[in-house]
Amino acid sequence: MAHRRPVYLPHPPVPARARYRVAMPTDALLVWSEDLVSYDFGVGHPMTPVRLRLTHDLLADLGVLTWPGLRVLPAPVADDEDLLLVHTEDYVADVRAAEADGLPRPERGIGDGDTPVFGHLHSASARIVGSTVTAAREVWEGRAARAVSIAGGMHHAMPGRASGFCVYNDVAVAIAWLLDHGARKVAYVDLDAHHGDGVERTFWDDPRVLTISVHQHPGSLFPGTGYAQDTGSPQARGTAVNVALPEGTAGPAWLRAVEAVAEPLVREFEPDVLVSQHGCDCHGSDPLAGLDVSVDAQRAAALLLADLAERHAGGRWVATGGGGYEVVGVVPRAWSHLVAVVAGQPLDPGTPVPASWRARVEDLTGEGSPAMMSDGDEVRLRPFAEGFNPDDPVDRAIMATRQAVFPWHGLDPITS
Ligand SMILES: [Zn+2]
């Protein structure tokens, strides 16, 4: 077995700034507007905008928002020219009409239980697209090396249909925007518990976009797609990649799956930009999904992607949020770590959660909140290429994906 240097050891924490290229004062970008919280399906819907508000407040209380290496830009409402890079004209017209008349459009997936009509349906959804396109544009035009759109990651939306809380697919539009503005190849890594079906479908026939989704097995979770053997259309074979993990997969095994697939494929693909979706509903306490990943493992995955972007995508990285329905205990911590990693200054997992934030949460929700930025999971990466267990269900899932895809890239499923 060839010896290989592990690409990332999550503990002890990576020294801040050491792994990334020297940060200029405006090297990293967070896209944020107060208006992003108007993406609100109403009382009782799991995708409550309080998750964004609490994340923003935690970032503020941690001091991250005033770091000199992190610039903050507002999110504009995307114009039709950008929306139509992915969505059909008829669909955009119908979303606008639903915003105006408040009536459901069942044939468009609008108004069903998952994605109900609300007052700002078009404008709030298009602002999320504007957020992620801003992140992509700033990176592509060289004003930021890395950028994060925490409101983004609406990966289920299809070109002509809303799905799974997602109206417009900001991630797909941002990738299409990059291609439209000269990027030759874009790699996309989706860490949400659910399959990134809308992004995959958008680029199913396009060999310029590598989509990698690591998710809970479709047999036990929405949207019921994303099997290892789904690898893209004949003209783009091997550029759709799916890892279908067993229910209950824990942080270290999940991180191992991310590394086992994303590292060799992104290395081989050599994209101009890495785009990633950090849905944190893979956390063990998320009410809508059944994986068992810790905030520590999610942080480790963000570091792994930062490292991949640095080594194989010219340092260009566009990160988004995504799903995440444990809105007090998980989302704010997970995405604060993400923003800090994007800013090139990863937070030590041993950082206490600021008392000011905890007090505000208690006022707002009546709930307690975590005391630390860590779940206490000392997740360590065991690289797959150093050996695997054919009887282990996670290793079998990883191997199924590597066997289905790696040969299309000239990679060996066992040793790469
Ligand atoms: Zn999800």
PDB file of N, CA and C in Angstrom, residues 78-86 173 177 180-181:
ATOM      1  N   ALA A  78     -31.124  39.146  -7.604  1.00  0.00           N
ATOM      2  CA  ALA A  78     -30.583  38.785  -8.923  1.00  0.00           C
ATOM      3  C   ALA A  78     -31.539  39.230 -10.018  1.00  0.00           C
ATOM      4  N   ASP A  79     -30.975  39.678 -11.141  1.00  0.00           N
ATOM      5  CA  ASP A  79     -31.853  40.055 -12.248  1.00  0.00           C
ATOM      6  C   ASP A  79     -32.186  38.818 -13.096  1.00  0.00           C
ATOM      7  N   ASP A  80     -33.134  39.026 -14.016  1.00  0.00           N
ATOM      8  CA  ASP A  80     -33.594  37.888 -14.816  1.00  0.00           C
ATOM      9  C   ASP A  80     -32.476  37.293 -15.664  1.00  0.00           C
ATOM     10  N   GLU A  81     -31.577  38.134 -16.110  1.00  0.00           N
ATOM     11  CA  GLU A  81     -30.487  37.632 -16.955  1.00  0.00           C
ATOM     12  C   GLU A  81     -29.728  36.510 -16.239  1.00  0.00           C
ATOM     13  N   ASP A  82     -29.480  36.708 -14.934  1.00  0.00           N
ATOM     14  CA  ASP A  82     -28.801  35.664 -14.165  1.00  0.00           C
ATOM     15  C   ASP A  82     -29.722  34.472 -13.894  1.00  0.00           C
ATOM     16  N   LEU A  83     -30.958  34.746 -13.480  1.00  0.00           N
ATOM     17  CA  LEU A  83     -31.881  33.631 -13.191  1.00  0.00           C
ATOM     18  C   LEU A  83     -32.044  32.721 -14.411  1.00  0.00           C
ATOM     19  N   LEU A  84     -32.087  33.348 -15.602  1.00  0.00           N
ATOM     20  CA  LEU A  84     -32.348  32.580 -16.825  1.00  0.00           C
ATOM     21  C   LEU A  84     -31.129  31.794 -17.304  1.00  0.00           C
ATOM     22  N   LEU A  85     -30.000  31.953 -16.632  1.00  0.00           N
ATOM     23  CA  LEU A  85     -28.863  31.082 -16.932  1.00  0.00           C
ATOM     24  C   LEU A  85     -29.204  29.634 -16.598  1.00  0.00           C
ATOM     25  N   VAL A  86     -30.143  29.448 -15.663  1.00  0.00           N
ATOM     26  CA  VAL A  86     -30.538  28.097 -15.243  1.00  0.00           C
ATOM     27  C   VAL A  86     -32.050  27.888 -15.379  1.00  0.00           C
ATOM     28  N   VAL A 173     -27.066  28.656 -10.497  1.00  0.00           N
ATOM     29  CA  VAL A 173     -26.935  29.921 -11.230  1.00  0.00           C
ATOM     30  C   VAL A 173     -25.505  30.456 -11.096  1.00  0.00           C
ATOM     31  N   TRP A 177     -23.051  31.125 -14.069  1.00  0.00           N
ATOM     32  CA  TRP A 177     -22.474  32.467 -14.235  1.00  0.00           C
ATOM     33  C   TRP A 177     -20.948  32.361 -14.440  1.00  0.00           C
ATOM     34  N   ASP A 180     -20.260  31.143 -17.845  1.00  0.00           N
ATOM     35  CA  ASP A 180     -20.614  32.194 -18.791  1.00  0.00           C
ATOM     36  C   ASP A 180     -19.563  33.304 -18.831  1.00  0.00           C
ATOM     37  N   HIS A 181     -18.810  33.439 -17.748  1.00  0.00           N
ATOM     38  CA  HIS A 181     -17.807  34.504 -17.672  1.00  0.00           C
ATOM     39  C   HIS A 181     -16.379  33.971 -17.818  1.00  0.00           C
TER      40      HIS A 181
END
